[in-house]
C-alpha atoms as one frame of an Amber mdcrd trajectory, in Angstrom:
protein
  -4.427 -20.048   5.498  -3.006 -18.271   8.799   0.164 -16.126   8.804  -0.396
 -13.735   6.105   2.014 -11.066   5.511   0.756  -7.551   4.498   3.791  -5.207
   3.258   2.394  -1.358   4.034   4.676   0.660   1.891   5.032   4.282   2.417
   5.707   5.927  -0.689   6.566   9.770  -0.061  10.269  10.721   0.803   9.731
  14.521   1.223  11.338  16.542   4.250   8.709  17.448   6.429   6.352  14.947
   5.127   2.934  13.949   6.481   3.644  10.382   5.299   5.146   8.920   8.803
   2.149  10.323  10.710  -0.219   8.964   8.549   1.679   5.474   8.472   1.805
   5.597  12.371  -2.011   6.126  12.905  -2.469   3.198  10.104  -0.262   0.844
  11.574  -1.872   1.223  15.279  -5.472  -0.059  13.774  -3.499  -2.620  11.212
  -1.955  -4.257  14.359  -5.086  -5.132  15.842  -6.995  -6.113  12.797  -6.469
 -10.136  11.228  -3.391 -10.846  12.924  -1.548 -10.499  10.029   2.080  -9.707
  10.116   3.422  -6.539   8.895   6.338  -5.542   7.091   6.815  -1.706   6.737
   8.748  -0.364   3.498  10.075   3.532   3.595  10.827   4.306   0.034  12.773
   6.805   1.877  15.057   4.118   3.166  15.266   1.980  -0.067  18.224   4.342
  -1.593  17.998   4.806  -5.193  18.084   2.537  -8.247  20.548   2.953 -10.860
  18.155   2.970 -14.037  14.721   2.512 -14.715  13.511  -0.690 -13.013  16.864
  -1.607 -11.268  16.113  -3.640  -7.822  16.339  -1.660  -4.813  17.973  -3.078
  -1.571  16.045  -6.470  -0.450  12.611  -4.557  -1.762  11.902  -7.179  -4.460
  12.479  -9.980  -2.056  10.210  -8.475   0.547   7.548  -7.803  -2.021   7.478
 -11.513  -3.510   6.935 -12.468   0.777   4.043 -10.770   1.106   0.459 -12.037
   0.607  -1.039  -8.591   0.011  -0.089  -4.907   0.073  -0.864  -1.473   1.439
   0.476   1.452  -0.491   0.386   5.113   1.871   0.703   7.518  -1.086   0.912
  11.594  -0.727   0.054  13.375  -3.541   2.008  15.735  -5.309   1.323  17.745
  -8.413  -1.966  15.478  -9.026  -0.012  12.326  -9.101   2.116   9.998  -6.720
   5.570  10.489  -5.986   8.643   9.386  -8.583  10.229   7.762  -5.615   7.228
   5.134  -5.266   7.196   4.699  -8.905  10.920   3.647  -8.620  10.596   1.246
  -5.987   7.405  -0.290  -7.899   8.975  -0.992 -10.995  12.122  -2.552  -9.189
  10.157  -5.801  -9.031   8.135  -7.086 -11.443   6.910 -10.817 -11.261   6.649
 -10.664  -7.445   3.466  -8.538  -7.441   1.487 -11.202  -9.455  -1.651 -12.338
  -8.355  -1.832 -10.321  -4.838  -4.137  -7.647  -3.405  -3.622  -4.125  -3.091
  -5.317  -1.642  -1.056  -4.608   2.402  -0.637  -4.306   4.844   2.220  -3.868
   8.214   0.361  -3.231  11.488   1.784  -2.826  14.922   0.526  -4.263  18.290
   0.196  -8.147  19.113  -1.102  -8.224  15.547  -3.262  -6.676  13.412  -0.646
  -4.684  11.752  -2.634  -7.170  10.487  -4.543  -5.802  11.506  -8.055  -2.638
   9.365  -7.198  -4.496   6.232  -6.316  -6.384   6.172  -9.522  -2.887   6.594
 -11.412  -1.410   3.865  -9.458  -4.452   1.515 -10.108  -3.094   1.808 -13.451
   0.199   0.746 -12.866  -0.804  -1.968 -10.647  -3.245  -3.024 -13.089  -0.048
  -3.903 -15.797   1.738  -6.120 -13.194  -1.190  -8.170 -12.522  -2.394  -7.216
  -9.064  -5.945  -7.311  -7.658  -6.719  -3.398  -6.338  -9.354  -2.992  -3.730
 -12.405  -0.395  -4.767 -12.298   0.727  -1.068  -9.425   3.107   0.215  -8.678
   5.473   3.214  -8.408   9.065   2.139  -7.440  11.941   4.055  -8.110  15.337
   2.926  -6.081  18.409   4.207  -3.904  15.723   5.782  -1.035  18.047   7.478
  -3.790  19.619   9.878  -5.262  15.978  10.743  -2.272  14.651  12.783   0.307
  15.304  15.111   3.794  14.773  14.192   3.612  11.500  16.324   0.329  10.135
  14.276  -2.199  11.299  17.094  -5.141  12.722  15.195  -6.388  16.310  16.009
  -9.838  15.787  15.556 -12.538  12.901  15.568 -11.042   9.905  13.380 -14.238
   7.970  13.463 -15.180   7.875   9.504 -11.816   6.924   8.855 -11.744   3.831
  11.482 -14.660   2.636   9.338 -12.790   2.704   6.108  -9.708   0.892   7.707
 -11.392  -1.587   9.327 -13.563  -1.852   5.613 -10.292  -1.703   3.797  -8.350
  -4.598   5.938 -11.225  -6.813   5.975 -11.171  -6.909   2.276  -7.726  -7.031
   1.863  -7.367 -10.399   3.995 -10.114 -11.971   2.384  -8.557 -11.010  -0.885
  -4.935 -12.192   0.139  -6.501 -15.582   1.558  -8.274 -15.970  -1.755  -5.459
 -15.227  -3.734  -2.950 -17.148  -1.708  -5.040 -20.282  -2.014  -5.349 -19.480
  -5.563  -1.272 -19.345  -6.207  -1.165 -22.453  -4.288  -3.351 -24.617  -6.384
  -2.174 -23.515  -9.946   0.388 -20.906 -10.861  -0.728 -17.640 -12.217  -0.694
 -17.753 -16.349   2.452 -17.098 -17.102   4.214 -17.191 -13.879   7.098 -20.255
 -13.269
């Protein structure tokens, strides 16, 4: 049950976005936690789909190869970004029976409304979403451009450790279950 692969999906693509700083901070913590291989997928690098649900580059293959996911999402207008939805919809069965964790950022809500909407989407894709999240309120004020925190992040450090512990547990458990028996309706 070694060699777990976690796809870390950066969901925002706006110019001047905070996502890369949050992502760098998260990846610094994730690299030293549990030894899983990390595959970073940035929706800004995926190109655009030709119509709803069309494949994006090698996104589906990379989702299929992953044992678990962490979605880093901003909140725009009380929701998650459209390019993230296009990326998610470009894969289907590749998500099934795998865990999804969330790191969100935004203004006062810290992206939590975006996470609640994403839980509905990932439920339809037959994933197991984690209860515990990492959330950054007023994120633009918390990080420098290179992802260094401007203030004490001890609470966020604890939240990341909890998220990764749970994600790795679910990744191992669900990979073992998929190896024993295919998920109902899956080939």
